[in-house]
Coordinates of C-alpha atoms in Angstrom, one line a residue:
M216 CA 120.3 89.1 60.2
N217 CA 121.6 91.2 63.7
G218 CA 119.8 94.0 62.5
N219 CA 116.8 92.3 61.9
R220 CA 116.9 91.0 65.4
R221 CA 117.5 94.4 66.9
R222 CA 114.7 95.9 64.8
G223 CA 112.6 92.7 66.0
G224 CA 113.8 93.1 69.5
S225 CA 112.7 97.1 69.7
R226 CA 109.1 96.0 67.9
E227 CA 108.7 93.3 70.9
K228 CA 109.6 96.1 73.4
S229 CA 106.6 98.1 72.1
S230 CA 104.5 95.1 71.9
V231 CA 105.2 93.9 75.4
A232 CA 104.0 97.6 76.6
E233 CA 100.9 97.4 74.5
A234 CA 100.4 93.8 76.0
C235 CA 100.9 95.0 79.6
Q236 CA 97.5 97.2 79.2
E237 CA 95.3 94.0 78.5
P238 CA 92.9 93.4 81.2
A239 CA 94.2 91.2 84.0
E240 CA 91.8 88.0 83.0
S241 CA 89.3 87.8 80.2
D242 CA 86.0 86.3 81.3
V243 CA 87.0 83.3 79.6
F244 CA 89.8 82.5 81.4
S245 CA 89.0 83.7 84.9
F246 CA 89.1 81.3 87.7
F247 CA 85.1 81.3 87.9
Y248 CA 84.6 80.3 84.2
S249 CA 87.5 77.5 84.2
E250 CA 86.0 76.0 87.5
W251 CA 82.2 76.3 86.4
H252 CA 83.3 74.7 82.9
T253 CA 85.1 72.0 84.4
M254 CA 82.3 70.9 86.6
T255 CA 79.3 71.5 84.3
S256 CA 81.0 69.8 81.1
T257 CA 82.0 66.8 83.3
F258 CA 78.5 66.5 84.8
P259 CA 76.8 65.1 81.8
L260 CA 79.5 62.1 81.7
M261 CA 79.2 61.8 85.4
A262 CA 75.3 61.0 84.9
A263 CA 75.9 59.1 81.7
A264 CA 78.2 56.6 83.9
F265 CA 75.4 56.7 87.1
G266 CA 72.5 56.3 85.1
P267 CA 73.2 52.6 84.0
V268 CA 74.2 52.1 87.7
S269 CA 71.1 53.4 89.0
N270 CA 69.4 51.4 86.6
L271 CA 70.9 48.0 88.1
F272 CA 69.9 49.1 91.6
S273 CA 66.3 49.9 90.2
I274 CA 66.0 46.4 88.8
T275 CA 67.2 44.9 92.1
A276 CA 64.6 46.9 94.0
L277 CA 62.1 45.7 91.6
A278 CA 63.1 42.3 91.4
E279 CA 63.2 41.7 95.3
P280 CA 60.6 42.2 97.9
W281 CA 61.5 45.1 100.3
V282 CA 60.5 43.4 103.7
I283 CA 61.9 40.2 105.3
E284 CA 60.0 38.5 108.1
L285 CA 62.8 37.0 110.2
T286 CA 60.9 34.3 112.0
Q287 CA 60.3 32.2 109.1
G288 CA 63.0 33.9 106.7
E289 CA 60.6 34.8 103.9
F290 CA 60.1 37.7 101.9
L291 CA 56.7 39.7 102.6
P292 CA 55.1 40.6 99.3
D293 CA 55.0 44.3 98.0
R294 CA 52.0 46.2 97.8
A295 CA 50.4 46.5 94.4
R296 CA 51.2 50.3 94.3
T297 CA 54.6 50.1 95.5
T298 CA 55.4 47.5 92.7
A299 CA 53.9 49.8 90.1
L300 CA 55.6 53.0 91.3
N301 CA 58.6 50.6 91.4
A302 CA 58.0 49.6 87.7
V303 CA 57.2 53.1 86.4
S304 CA 60.3 54.5 88.0
L305 CA 62.6 52.1 86.5
A306 CA 61.0 53.0 83.2
F307 CA 61.6 56.5 83.4
G308 CA 65.2 55.9 84.6
V309 CA 66.1 53.7 81.4
L310 CA 64.5 56.5 79.2
A311 CA 66.9 59.1 80.8
S312 CA 69.8 56.9 80.4
V313 CA 69.0 56.0 76.8
A314 CA 68.1 60.0 76.0
L315 CA 71.3 60.7 77.5
L316 CA 73.6 58.3 75.5
A317 CA 71.6 59.1 72.3
N318 CA 72.7 62.6 72.6
F319 CA 76.4 61.7 73.1
T320 CA 76.1 59.8 69.8
G321 CA 74.5 62.6 68.1
R322 CA 71.1 61.0 67.5
V323 CA 69.0 63.3 69.7
K324 CA 69.4 67.4 69.8
Y325 CA 70.8 68.7 73.2
S326 CA 67.6 70.7 74.0
R327 CA 65.6 67.7 73.4
S328 CA 67.6 65.3 75.2
Q329 CA 68.3 67.3 78.4
A330 CA 64.6 68.0 78.7
I331 CA 63.9 64.3 78.6
C332 CA 66.5 63.4 80.8
I333 CA 66.2 66.2 83.5
T334 CA 62.4 65.4 83.8
S335 CA 62.8 61.7 83.6
F336 CA 65.4 61.5 86.4
Y337 CA 63.3 63.8 88.6
I338 CA 60.2 61.8 88.2
A339 CA 61.8 58.4 88.4
S340 CA 63.2 59.6 92.0
I341 CA 60.1 61.2 93.2
L342 CA 58.2 57.9 92.3
L343 CA 60.6 55.9 94.2
L344 CA 60.7 58.1 97.1
A345 CA 57.0 57.8 97.2
A346 CA 57.0 54.2 97.1
I347 CA 59.8 54.1 99.9
G348 CA 57.4 56.4 102.1
Q349 CA 54.5 54.2 101.6
E350 CA 56.6 51.0 102.2
H351 CA 58.0 52.7 105.5
R352 CA 54.5 53.2 106.9
L353 CA 53.8 49.4 106.3
Y354 CA 57.1 48.4 108.2
S355 CA 56.0 50.6 111.0
S356 CA 52.6 49.1 111.3
L357 CA 54.1 45.5 111.2
V358 CA 56.5 46.3 114.1
R359 CA 53.8 47.6 116.3
D360 CA 52.2 44.5 115.7
G361 CA 55.1 42.7 117.0
L362 CA 56.6 40.9 113.9
D363 CA 60.2 40.6 113.5
V364 CA 61.0 42.2 110.4
Q365 CA 64.0 43.6 108.5
Y366 CA 63.9 45.7 105.5
S367 CA 65.7 43.6 102.4
Q368 CA 68.4 44.4 99.9
G369 CA 65.6 45.5 97.5
Y370 CA 64.3 48.3 99.7
W371 CA 67.9 49.6 100.2
S372 CA 68.4 49.4 96.4
A373 CA 65.7 51.5 96.2
V374 CA 66.9 54.2 98.5
I375 CA 70.0 54.2 96.5
T376 CA 68.3 54.5 93.4
A377 CA 66.2 57.4 94.6
V378 CA 69.4 59.4 95.6
L379 CA 71.3 58.6 92.3
Y380 CA 68.3 59.7 89.9
F381 CA 68.3 62.9 92.2
L382 CA 71.8 63.5 91.7
C383 CA 71.8 62.7 87.9
G384 CA 68.7 65.1 87.4
L385 CA 70.9 67.7 89.4
V386 CA 74.1 67.7 87.6
L387 CA 72.4 67.5 84.4
T388 CA 70.3 71.0 85.5
W389 CA 73.6 72.5 86.4
N390 CA 75.0 71.7 82.9
L391 CA 72.2 73.5 81.3
V392 CA 72.6 76.1 83.3
G393 CA 76.2 76.6 82.2
H394 CA 74.8 76.3 78.7
L395 CA 72.2 78.8 79.0
R396 CA 74.7 81.3 80.3
G397 CA 76.7 80.7 77.2
L398 CA 79.5 78.8 78.7
Y399 CA 79.4 76.1 76.0
P400 CA 77.7 75.2 72.9
A401 CA 74.7 72.8 72.9
S402 CA 76.6 69.7 72.1
F403 CA 78.6 67.1 74.1
I404 CA 82.2 66.3 72.0
L405 CA 83.4 63.0 73.3
T406 CA 86.9 61.6 72.8
L407 CA 87.2 57.9 71.7
P408 CA 88.2 56.6 75.0
Q409 CA 85.0 58.4 76.7
R410 CA 82.6 56.8 74.5
S411 CA 84.5 53.5 74.7
L412 CA 83.9 54.0 78.7
M413 CA 80.2 54.8 78.4
L414 CA 79.5 51.7 76.2
Q415 CA 81.9 49.6 78.7
I416 CA 79.8 50.7 81.9
L417 CA 76.6 49.7 80.1
C418 CA 78.1 46.5 79.5
I419 CA 79.4 45.7 82.9
M420 CA 75.8 46.9 84.5
I421 CA 73.9 44.2 82.0
W422 CA 76.6 41.8 82.8
L423 CA 75.9 42.2 86.7
A424 CA 72.1 42.5 86.1
G425 CA 72.1 39.2 84.0
G426 CA 74.4 37.4 86.3
G427 CA 72.0 38.1 88.9
G428 CA 69.1 36.5 87.2
L429 CA 71.1 33.4 86.1
F430 CA 72.5 32.7 89.6
V431 CA 69.1 33.3 91.5
G432 CA 67.9 30.2 89.3
L433 CA 70.7 28.1 90.0
D434 CA 71.9 28.7 93.5
D435 CA 68.6 29.6 95.3
Y436 CA 69.9 33.2 96.1
S437 CA 67.7 36.3 96.3
Y438 CA 68.4 38.8 93.4
G439 CA 70.1 41.0 95.7
D440 CA 72.2 38.3 97.0
A441 CA 73.0 37.0 93.5
V442 CA 73.9 40.7 92.3
Y443 CA 76.3 40.9 95.1
F444 CA 77.8 37.5 94.5
C445 CA 78.3 38.6 90.7
D446 CA 80.0 42.1 92.0
V447 CA 82.5 40.0 94.4
T448 CA 83.2 37.6 92.0
I449 CA 84.1 40.2 89.1
L450 CA 86.3 42.2 91.5
T451 CA 88.4 39.1 92.2
I452 CA 87.8 39.7 96.1
G453 CA 86.2 36.3 97.0
F454 CA 85.1 36.9 100.6
G455 CA 83.7 33.1 100.7
D456 CA 80.3 34.1 102.2
L457 CA 78.4 33.1 99.1
Q458 CA 79.6 30.5 97.0
P459 CA 78.4 28.5 93.9
T460 CA 76.4 25.6 95.4
N461 CA 76.3 22.9 92.6
T462 CA 78.4 21.8 89.6
L463 CA 76.3 23.7 86.8
S464 CA 76.9 26.9 88.7
R465 CA 80.6 26.2 89.4
A466 CA 81.1 25.3 85.7
L467 CA 79.3 28.8 84.6
V468 CA 80.7 31.0 87.2
M469 CA 84.2 30.5 85.4
P470 CA 83.4 32.0 82.0
Y471 CA 81.2 34.5 83.7
A472 CA 84.0 35.7 85.9
L473 CA 86.7 35.7 82.9
I474 CA 84.5 37.8 80.8
G475 CA 83.1 40.2 83.4
I476 CA 87.0 40.9 84.7
I477 CA 87.8 41.5 81.0
I478 CA 85.0 44.3 80.6
L479 CA 86.1 45.7 84.3
G480 CA 89.4 45.9 82.9
F481 CA 88.4 47.9 79.9
V482 CA 86.5 50.2 82.2
I483 CA 89.5 50.9 84.5
A484 CA 91.9 51.5 81.6
N485 CA 89.5 54.3 80.1
V486 CA 88.2 55.6 83.4
H487 CA 90.4 58.6 83.8
S488 CA 89.0 60.1 80.9
L489 CA 85.7 60.2 82.5
I490 CA 86.9 63.4 84.2
V491 CA 90.6 63.9 83.4
V492 CA 90.7 64.1 79.7
S493 CA 87.0 66.1 79.4
S494 CA 88.3 69.0 81.8
R495 CA 92.2 69.0 81.8
E496 CA 92.5 70.7 78.5
Q497 CA 90.4 73.8 79.8
R498 CA 91.9 74.0 83.3
S499 CA 95.5 73.9 81.2
L500 CA 94.7 76.8 79.4
H501 CA 93.2 78.6 82.2
H502 CA 96.5 78.2 84.1
I503 CA 98.8 79.0 81.3
E504 CA 96.6 82.5 80.6
H505 CA 96.6 83.2 84.3
L506 CA 100.5 82.8 84.5
R507 CA 100.9 85.0 81.1
V508 CA 98.9 87.7 82.5
R509 CA 100.8 87.6 85.7
K510 CA 104.3 87.7 84.3
L511 CA 103.0 90.6 81.8
R512 CA 102.4 92.7 85.0
R513 CA 106.1 92.3 86.1
V514 CA 107.7 92.0 82.7
Q515 CA 110.6 94.6 81.9
L516 CA 110.1 96.6 78.8
E517 CA 113.8 96.3 77.7
R518 CA 113.2 92.5 77.5
T519 CA 114.4 91.3 74.0
D520 CA 112.7 89.1 71.6
E521 CA 114.1 85.8 72.4
E522 CA 113.7 86.4 76.0
S523 CA 110.3 87.1 75.5
F524 CA 110.1 83.6 73.5
N525 CA 112.0 81.4 76.4
L526 CA 109.5 83.4 79.0
M527 CA 106.5 81.8 77.1
R528 CA 108.1 78.2 77.3
E529 CA 108.9 78.7 81.0
I530 CA 105.1 79.9 81.5
H531 CA 104.1 76.4 79.8
K532 CA 106.4 74.4 82.2
S533 CA 105.1 75.8 85.2
A534 CA 101.4 75.6 83.8
K535 CA 102.0 71.9 83.3
K536 CA 103.6 71.2 86.3
R537 CA 101.0 72.8 88.3
D538 CA 98.4 70.9 86.5
V539 CA 99.9 67.3 87.2
W540 CA 100.4 68.3 90.9
S541 CA 96.9 69.7 91.4
F542 CA 95.5 66.7 89.6
L543 CA 97.3 64.5 92.2
V544 CA 96.0 66.7 95.2
W545 CA 92.5 66.7 93.7
S546 CA 92.5 62.9 93.4
T547 CA 94.0 62.1 96.9
V548 CA 91.5 64.3 98.5
M549 CA 88.5 62.6 96.9
F550 CA 89.8 59.1 97.4
L551 CA 90.5 59.7 101.1
T552 CA 86.9 61.6 101.3
F553 CA 85.1 58.8 99.8
F554 CA 87.2 55.8 101.6
L555 CA 87.0 57.3 105.0
F556 CA 83.4 58.0 104.8
S557 CA 82.6 54.5 103.4
A558 CA 84.7 52.9 106.5
L559 CA 82.3 54.8 108.5
V560 CA 79.1 53.7 107.0
F561 CA 80.1 50.1 107.1
S562 CA 81.1 50.2 110.9
K563 CA 77.5 52.0 111.6
I564 CA 75.5 49.2 109.4
E565 CA 77.4 46.3 110.6
G566 CA 78.0 47.2 114.4
W567 CA 81.5 47.5 113.8
S568 CA 84.4 49.9 115.3
Y569 CA 85.7 52.2 113.1
F570 CA 89.0 50.5 112.4
V571 CA 87.3 47.4 111.5
G572 CA 85.4 49.3 108.9
F573 CA 88.5 51.2 107.7
Y574 CA 90.2 47.5 107.7
F575 CA 87.4 46.1 105.7
C576 CA 87.8 48.5 102.9
A577 CA 91.4 48.4 102.6
T578 CA 91.2 44.7 102.3
S579 CA 88.6 45.0 100.0
L580 CA 89.6 47.3 97.7
L581 CA 93.1 45.6 97.5
T582 CA 91.2 42.6 96.6
I583 CA 92.7 40.4 99.4
G584 CA 89.5 39.0 100.6
Y585 CA 90.3 37.5 103.8
G586 CA 86.7 36.9 104.5
Q587 CA 87.2 37.8 108.3
Y588 CA 84.7 40.6 108.0
V589 CA 82.1 40.4 105.4
P590 CA 78.6 42.3 104.6
S591 CA 76.2 40.4 106.3
L592 CA 73.3 42.7 106.6
P593 CA 70.9 43.5 103.7
G594 CA 71.9 47.3 104.0
S595 CA 75.6 46.7 103.8
K596 CA 75.3 44.3 101.1
A597 CA 73.8 46.9 98.6
F598 CA 76.0 49.7 99.9
F599 CA 79.2 47.5 99.1
I600 CA 78.0 47.0 95.5
L601 CA 77.8 51.1 95.1
W602 CA 80.9 51.2 97.2
S603 CA 82.8 49.1 95.0
L604 CA 81.7 50.6 91.6
I605 CA 82.9 54.0 92.8
A606 CA 85.9 52.8 94.6
V607 CA 87.7 51.1 91.8
P608 CA 87.6 54.1 89.3
L609 CA 88.9 56.5 92.3
M610 CA 91.3 54.6 93.1
T611 CA 92.4 54.1 89.4
M612 CA 92.6 57.9 89.0
L613 CA 95.0 58.2 92.0
I614 CA 97.5 55.6 90.7
T615 CA 97.2 57.3 87.2
S616 CA 97.9 60.7 88.9
M617 CA 100.9 59.5 91.3
S618 CA 102.3 57.6 87.9
N619 CA 103.3 61.1 86.8
T620 CA 104.5 62.4 89.9
V621 CA 105.4 60.2 92.9
I622 CA 106.1 56.9 91.2
A623 CA 107.9 58.4 88.7
A624 CA 109.9 60.4 91.4
F625 CA 110.6 57.2 93.0
G626 CA 111.9 55.7 89.9
Y627 CA 113.9 58.4 89.3
V628 CA 115.5 58.0 92.7
W629 CA 115.9 54.4 92.3
H630 CA 117.9 54.8 88.9
K631 CA 120.4 57.2 90.3
L632 CA 120.7 54.7 93.7
G633 CA 121.4 51.8 90.9
D634 CA 124.1 54.1 89.3
V635 CA 125.4 54.8 92.4
L636 CA 125.6 51.1 94.0
L637 CA 126.5 49.3 90.8
K638 CA 128.7 51.8 89.6
H639 CA 131.9 49.6 90.2
I640 CA 130.6 46.2 89.8
P641 CA 131.9 44.6 86.7
S642 CA 129.4 43.2 84.0
N643 CA 129.9 41.1 80.8
L644 CA 127.1 42.8 79.3
T645 CA 127.7 45.5 76.4
P646 CA 127.7 48.7 78.0
V647 CA 124.6 50.8 76.8
P648 CA 124.8 54.7 76.9
S649 CA 122.9 55.8 80.2
Q650 CA 119.6 58.1 79.3
Q651 CA 118.4 60.4 81.6
V652 CA 115.2 59.5 83.3
T653 CA 112.4 62.0 82.8
T654 CA 109.1 62.7 84.2
D655 CA 106.1 64.6 83.1
L656 CA 107.2 67.2 85.5
E657 CA 110.2 68.3 83.7
S658 CA 109.8 70.6 80.8
Q659 CA 109.8 69.5 77.2
K660 CA 112.9 71.1 76.0
P661 CA 113.3 72.2 72.3
D662 CA 114.5 69.1 70.3
E663 CA 117.4 69.0 67.8
E664 CA 117.6 72.1 65.3
L665 CA 115.8 72.0 62.1
S666 CA 116.6 69.0 60.1
E667 CA 119.9 69.8 58.0
T668 CA 117.6 69.0 54.9
G669 CA 115.2 71.6 55.5
K670 CA 118.0 74.1 56.4
N671 CA 119.6 73.5 53.0
E672 CA 116.7 73.5 51.0
M673 CA 115.2 76.9 52.5
Q674 CA 118.5 78.5 51.9
D675 CA 118.6 77.2 48.4
S676 CA 116.2 79.5 47.0
N677 CA 117.6 79.6 43.4
A678 CA 116.8 75.8 42.7
Y679 CA 114.0 76.6 40.3
D680 CA 115.7 79.5 38.7
N681 CA 114.6 79.0 35.1
G682 CA 116.6 81.8 33.3
G683 CA 113.5 84.0 32.9
S684 CA 112.5 87.6 33.8
S685 CA 113.4 89.1 37.3
S686 CA 109.8 88.8 38.4
D687 CA 109.3 85.3 37.2
N688 CA 112.7 84.3 39.0
H689 CA 111.3 86.0 42.1
D690 CA 108.4 84.0 42.0
I691 CA 109.9 80.7 41.4
A692 CA 112.5 81.2 44.3
K693 CA 109.4 82.0 46.5
E694 CA 107.4 79.0 45.4
G695 CA 110.8 76.9 45.7
L696 CA 111.5 78.1 49.2
L697 CA 108.0 77.2 50.3
V698 CA 108.2 73.8 49.1
N699 CA 111.6 73.0 50.1
A700 CA 110.6 74.3 53.5
M701 CA 107.4 72.2 53.8
Q702 CA 109.6 69.2 53.0
G703 CA 111.9 69.9 56.0
I704 CA 109.1 70.3 58.4
V705 CA 107.5 67.0 56.8
S706 CA 110.6 65.4 58.0
D707 CA 110.2 66.6 61.6
L708 CA 106.3 65.7 61.6
H709 CA 107.3 62.3 61.0
V710 CA 110.0 61.7 63.3
N711 CA 108.5 63.8 66.3
P712 CA 104.9 65.4 65.5
K713 CA 105.2 66.8 69.1
K714 CA 108.6 68.8 68.5
K715 CA 109.3 72.0 70.1
Y716 CA 111.4 74.6 67.7
S717 CA 114.0 76.5 69.4
Y718 CA 113.8 80.4 69.2
T719 CA 116.1 80.5 66.1
E720 CA 114.3 77.5 64.3
W721 CA 111.1 79.8 64.9
H722 CA 112.7 82.9 63.6
I723 CA 114.0 81.2 60.4
L724 CA 110.7 79.5 59.5
A725 CA 108.5 82.9 60.3
E726 CA 111.0 85.0 58.3
A727 CA 110.4 82.7 55.3
V728 CA 106.7 83.9 55.0
G729 CA 107.4 87.1 56.1
M730 CA 106.0 87.1 59.6
Q731 CA 106.9 88.3 63.2
F732 CA 105.2 87.3 66.5
N733 CA 104.4 88.9 69.7
W734 CA 105.8 85.9 72.1
L735 CA 104.0 87.1 75.3
G736 CA 100.8 89.0 73.4
P737 CA 97.3 87.5 73.0
D738 CA 98.1 86.4 69.3
S739 CA 101.2 84.7 70.2
P740 CA 101.3 81.6 68.2
I741 CA 102.8 79.6 71.4
R742 CA 100.6 81.3 73.7
F743 CA 98.9 77.8 74.1
P744 CA 100.5 74.5 73.6
I745 CA 100.1 73.3 69.8
D746 CA 101.7 70.9 67.5
E747 CA 104.4 73.2 66.2
P748 CA 105.4 70.9 62.8
A749 CA 101.9 70.8 62.0
F750 CA 101.2 74.4 62.5
F751 CA 104.1 75.4 60.3
L752 CA 103.2 72.9 57.5
R753 CA 99.7 75.0 57.4
L754 CA 101.1 78.0 57.6
Y755 CA 103.4 77.2 54.8
W756 CA 100.8 75.7 52.6
N757 CA 98.4 78.5 53.2
S758 CA 100.9 81.0 52.1
L759 CA 102.0 79.0 49.1
K760 CA 98.1 78.4 48.0
D761 CA 97.6 82.3 48.2
H762 CA 100.8 83.0 46.3
L763 CA 99.7 80.6 43.2
T764 CA 96.2 82.0 43.4
S765 CA 97.5 85.6 43.1
K766 CA 99.9 84.8 40.1
H767 CA 97.2 82.8 38.6
S768 CA 94.7 85.8 39.0
Q769 CA 97.4 88.2 37.3
T770 CA 98.1 85.8 34.6
R771 CA 94.4 85.8 33.7
R772 CA 94.1 89.7 33.8
N773 CA 96.9 90.3 31.2
P774 CA 95.5 89.1 27.7
H775 CA 99.3 89.1 26.3
M776 CA 100.7 86.2 28.3
P777 CA 100.4 82.7 27.5
P778 CA 97.9 80.3 29.3
V779 CA 99.0 79.1 32.6
D780 CA 99.7 75.8 31.2
M781 CA 102.5 76.8 28.8
L782 CA 103.9 78.4 31.9
T783 CA 104.3 75.3 33.6
S784 CA 107.8 74.2 33.5
S785 CA 109.1 70.7 34.4
A786 CA 110.5 72.0 37.6
E787 CA 106.9 73.9 38.5
R788 CA 105.3 70.3 37.5
S789 CA 108.0 68.6 39.9
K790 CA 107.0 71.2 42.8
I791 CA 103.1 70.5 42.2
R792 CA 103.8 66.6 42.7
T793 CA 106.0 67.5 45.8
I794 CA 103.1 69.2 47.3
D795 CA 100.4 66.4 46.6
A796 CA 102.9 64.0 48.1
I797 CA 103.3 66.0 51.3
M798 CA 99.9 66.7 51.7
R799 CA 99.0 62.8 51.2
A800 CA 101.7 61.7 53.7
T801 CA 100.9 63.6 56.3
G802 CA 97.1 63.6 56.1
Q803 CA 96.7 67.3 55.4
Q804 CA 94.6 67.2 52.1
K805 CA 91.8 69.3 53.2
L806 CA 93.8 72.3 54.6

């Protein structure tokens, strides 16, 4: 065993020397590739999320006239051309959102979907900009005539919609460029939480739009005010500036708010997958590869096989820590930038000081809802709806990132402080062994050694000796070794599917199938994080399958040998049943 390790160590020295000759970074793991892939693969999800939001504002722009005459407090009717441009723009916006969602579900091909989405979003934006320009000229003429007029929430909703449509088209164009550069295939592979999130965002937009139509008739609100009322209600802020005015609306607002809050809760629960899950894997692989190449530049050629294995584990630990903290920094910067900018916008629209705008954003986002300061102008109400729909997901992402870093660190400190302060306080409770509080920042140490059952069964390679020839005994011993090893691995797979094997366990398991690994090389099995029990189960299954296939082929080529069925002893039939049971139990039948 020691001789094998020395030979393995010498082979590792030469392999490390060869690995040092690798290029510093391949194109796939370069910083440019990682950042480009992250942005362009995330953008379609952002477009799919903002598409329904844009449609909501477009409906408001179509349902509510754009100019208010303040003296009489009445809306001035829109021109027929403005209404037509608005309606056609809404149709193109809905078409783009439907085509994008159809591509996510695999009903429309990528190339066709991108062509429809990009073209429709740009056309919808251009049509709205034309309507806005036309209405601005009319508004200016009314002001010159001495009328006291004001843009309504419908007008500002049209402005927001035009910007969102253009941004959706822009990010999809960027994604298409990434595909044409060969950075990813022509498909969107969404996880289940991401698919659920797309549906939930669509549902909450429909709920807001439908609620606006409902309370317009019940409380005599304008459509823009009704949507604003529904938004404030679902977010549980309750400013108090708009309230149900009759018994029927009070009765309906309770189930409406309850269902809306439930939908919003589902959105918050899945929102981190919109950006985090979609790009985190690629960024994690980039960090691991970057650290591996950097370590190879500094590695000493006399490094042993076990030291190389441990170094690769340390690389995974460092990359994981970097990913967690970089996500925290990114989430914090994004949230603070948006928050501070929003405070500036509200202060400018409403004529508040910047501190009052900041105070308003803070109390609204915390759902305190004092009602001291509320959006009173049509522009601030329209912006508040957009602000709330973006601020809630950003805050959710920030809290998620803090839960794995700052909050986990505080929990660890409080745990230690409690141990110190309460150490000498008597208690009648049954003592429970203390467990160390761990966080995602700590390395995932190798678990307990390979189960004793697995080790004993791997060493008992003579269990299937049927007293035949030397060649038969060798074949049966190898088959028994592989089957028994698979049984031991399956026990690990059921107890801890994410188990990390130690170097000794990797050496034993790899030696059983005659394999050796270059732990720091490009073909290292632990170059990137894997589910190690599942990896070994597949490795052993493929080895056993190849062995039985080769044995069957040799039997068929020898006409003097009896049929294969006659060679199947009771022990071999037991092996076959064991293999079938293993593959069924682990869901690996199609390996």
